[in-house]
C-alpha positions as a printed NumPy array, in Angstrom:
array([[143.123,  11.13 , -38.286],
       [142.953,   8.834, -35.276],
       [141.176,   6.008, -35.86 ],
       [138.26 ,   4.695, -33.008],
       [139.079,   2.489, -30.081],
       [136.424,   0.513, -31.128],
       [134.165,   0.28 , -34.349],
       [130.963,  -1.778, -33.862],
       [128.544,  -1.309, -36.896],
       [125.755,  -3.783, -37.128],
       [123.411,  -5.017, -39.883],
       [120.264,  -3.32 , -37.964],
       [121.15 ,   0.179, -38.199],
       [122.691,   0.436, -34.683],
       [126.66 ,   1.644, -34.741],
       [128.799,   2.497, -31.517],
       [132.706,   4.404, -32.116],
       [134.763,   5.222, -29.108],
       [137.914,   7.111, -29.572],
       [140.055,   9.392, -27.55 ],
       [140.451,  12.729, -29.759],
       [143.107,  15.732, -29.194],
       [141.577,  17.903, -31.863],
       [137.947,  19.559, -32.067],
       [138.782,  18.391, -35.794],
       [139.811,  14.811, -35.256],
       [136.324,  14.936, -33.707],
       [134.847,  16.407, -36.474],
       [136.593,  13.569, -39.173],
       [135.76 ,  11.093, -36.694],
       [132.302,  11.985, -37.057],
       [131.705,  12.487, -40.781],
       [133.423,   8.544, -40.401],
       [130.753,   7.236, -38.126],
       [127.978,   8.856, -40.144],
       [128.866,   7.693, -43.732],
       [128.616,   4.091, -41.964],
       [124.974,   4.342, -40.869],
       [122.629,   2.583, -42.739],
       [120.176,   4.52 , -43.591],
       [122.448,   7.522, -43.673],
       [120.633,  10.162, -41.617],
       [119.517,  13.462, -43.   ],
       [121.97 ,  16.443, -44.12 ],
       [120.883,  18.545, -41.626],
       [120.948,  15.557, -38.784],
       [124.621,  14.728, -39.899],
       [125.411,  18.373, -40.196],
       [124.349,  19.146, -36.156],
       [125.897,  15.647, -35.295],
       [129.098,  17.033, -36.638],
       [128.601,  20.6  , -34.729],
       [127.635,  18.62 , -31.813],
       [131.167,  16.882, -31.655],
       [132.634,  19.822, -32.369],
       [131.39 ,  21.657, -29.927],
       [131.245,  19.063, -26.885],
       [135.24 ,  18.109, -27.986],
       [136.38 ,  21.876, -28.172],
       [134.874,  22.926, -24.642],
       [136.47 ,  19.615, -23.332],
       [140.025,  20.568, -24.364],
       [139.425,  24.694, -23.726],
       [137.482,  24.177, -20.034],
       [139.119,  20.593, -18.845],
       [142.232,  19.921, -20.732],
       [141.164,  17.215, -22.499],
       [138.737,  14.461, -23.657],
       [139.066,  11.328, -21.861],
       [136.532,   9.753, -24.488],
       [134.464,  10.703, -26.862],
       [131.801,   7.757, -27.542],
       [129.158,   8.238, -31.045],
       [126.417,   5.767, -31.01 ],
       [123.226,   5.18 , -32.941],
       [119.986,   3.024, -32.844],
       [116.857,   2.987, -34.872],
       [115.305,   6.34 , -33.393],
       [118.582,   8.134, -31.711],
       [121.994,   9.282, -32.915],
       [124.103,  10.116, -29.284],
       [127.332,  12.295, -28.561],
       [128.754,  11.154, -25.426],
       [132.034,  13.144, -24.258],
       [133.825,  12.725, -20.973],
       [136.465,  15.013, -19.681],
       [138.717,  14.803, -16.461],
       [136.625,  18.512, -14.928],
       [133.935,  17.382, -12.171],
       [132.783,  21.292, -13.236],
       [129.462,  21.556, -14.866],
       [129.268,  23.741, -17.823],
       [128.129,  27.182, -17.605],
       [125.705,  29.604, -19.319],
       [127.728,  32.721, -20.148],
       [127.044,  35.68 , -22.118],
       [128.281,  35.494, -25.296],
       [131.689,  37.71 , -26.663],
       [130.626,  39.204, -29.52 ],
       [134.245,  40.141, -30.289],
       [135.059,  36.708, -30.216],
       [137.364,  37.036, -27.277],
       [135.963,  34.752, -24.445],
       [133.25 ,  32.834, -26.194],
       [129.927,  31.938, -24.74 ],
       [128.439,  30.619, -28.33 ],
       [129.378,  26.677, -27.531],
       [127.036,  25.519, -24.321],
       [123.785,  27.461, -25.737],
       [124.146,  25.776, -29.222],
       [124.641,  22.254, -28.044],
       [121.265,  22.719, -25.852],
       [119.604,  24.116, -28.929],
       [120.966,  21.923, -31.307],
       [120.325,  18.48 , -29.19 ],
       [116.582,  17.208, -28.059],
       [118.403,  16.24 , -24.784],
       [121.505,  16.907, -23.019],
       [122.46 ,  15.555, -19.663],
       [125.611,  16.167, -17.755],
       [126.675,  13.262, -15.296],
       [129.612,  13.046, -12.76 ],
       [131.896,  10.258, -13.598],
       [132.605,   7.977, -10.401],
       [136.416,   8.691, -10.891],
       [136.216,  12.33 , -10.854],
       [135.505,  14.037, -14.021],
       [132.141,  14.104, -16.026],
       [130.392,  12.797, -18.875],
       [127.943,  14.775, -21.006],
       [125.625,  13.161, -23.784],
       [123.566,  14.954, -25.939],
       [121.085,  13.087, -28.001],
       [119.629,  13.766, -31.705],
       [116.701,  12.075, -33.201],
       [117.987,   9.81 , -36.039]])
């Protein structure tokens, strides 16, 4: 597993990673990482949609942009964020869902169920960032 960029836990319950995945499931270890350093530990069921969260944001990065340019998991007293960025100034789409599990369509709908907010911001360089927020 790749280990973050940057690592900043702090006594007060905030935490910040950045790292640069390839893998939906470098992501998803990178996550499960971040989480068991929280103190307090969130919920099951928070940790488990943080996890889908990455997941999800980190596969539709690689599949729809090529990549992740970063991938940034922070967390404060009332919030736990996902923050991905990817090198596509292309916002993502709603699209009806394969049910043969051809094309997809699952992803985008899930992450704006899953999250109490999601925003989707152009990067000044070209690309995008989107952040999807969880309470803690």
């Amino acid at each position: 597993m790749q280990q973050p960029l940057t690592s900043d836990p702090r006594s007060d319950g905030d935490a910040e990673w950045a790292l640069r995945p390839e893998q939906a499931a470098e992501a998803r270890e990178a996550a499960y990482g971040f989480l068991a350093a929280l103190v307090p530990e969130p919920s099951a069921r928070t940790s488990q949609n943080l996890v889908l969260l990455v997941s999800e944001l980190v596969a539709n990065a690689i599949r729809h942009a090529g990549e992740v340019t970063s991938l940034h998991l922070r967390a404060d007293r009332r919030s736990l964020q996902v923050v991905v960025g990817d090198p596509s100034p292309a916002r993502p789409q709603d699209r009806t869902p394969d049910l043969t599990g051809g094309t997809g369509g699952f992803g985008w709908p899930m992450i704006q169920r899953l999250a109490e907010k999601v925003t989707v911001l152009p990067n000044a360089g070209g690309g995008k960032t989107i952040r999807a927020v969880l309470a803690r």
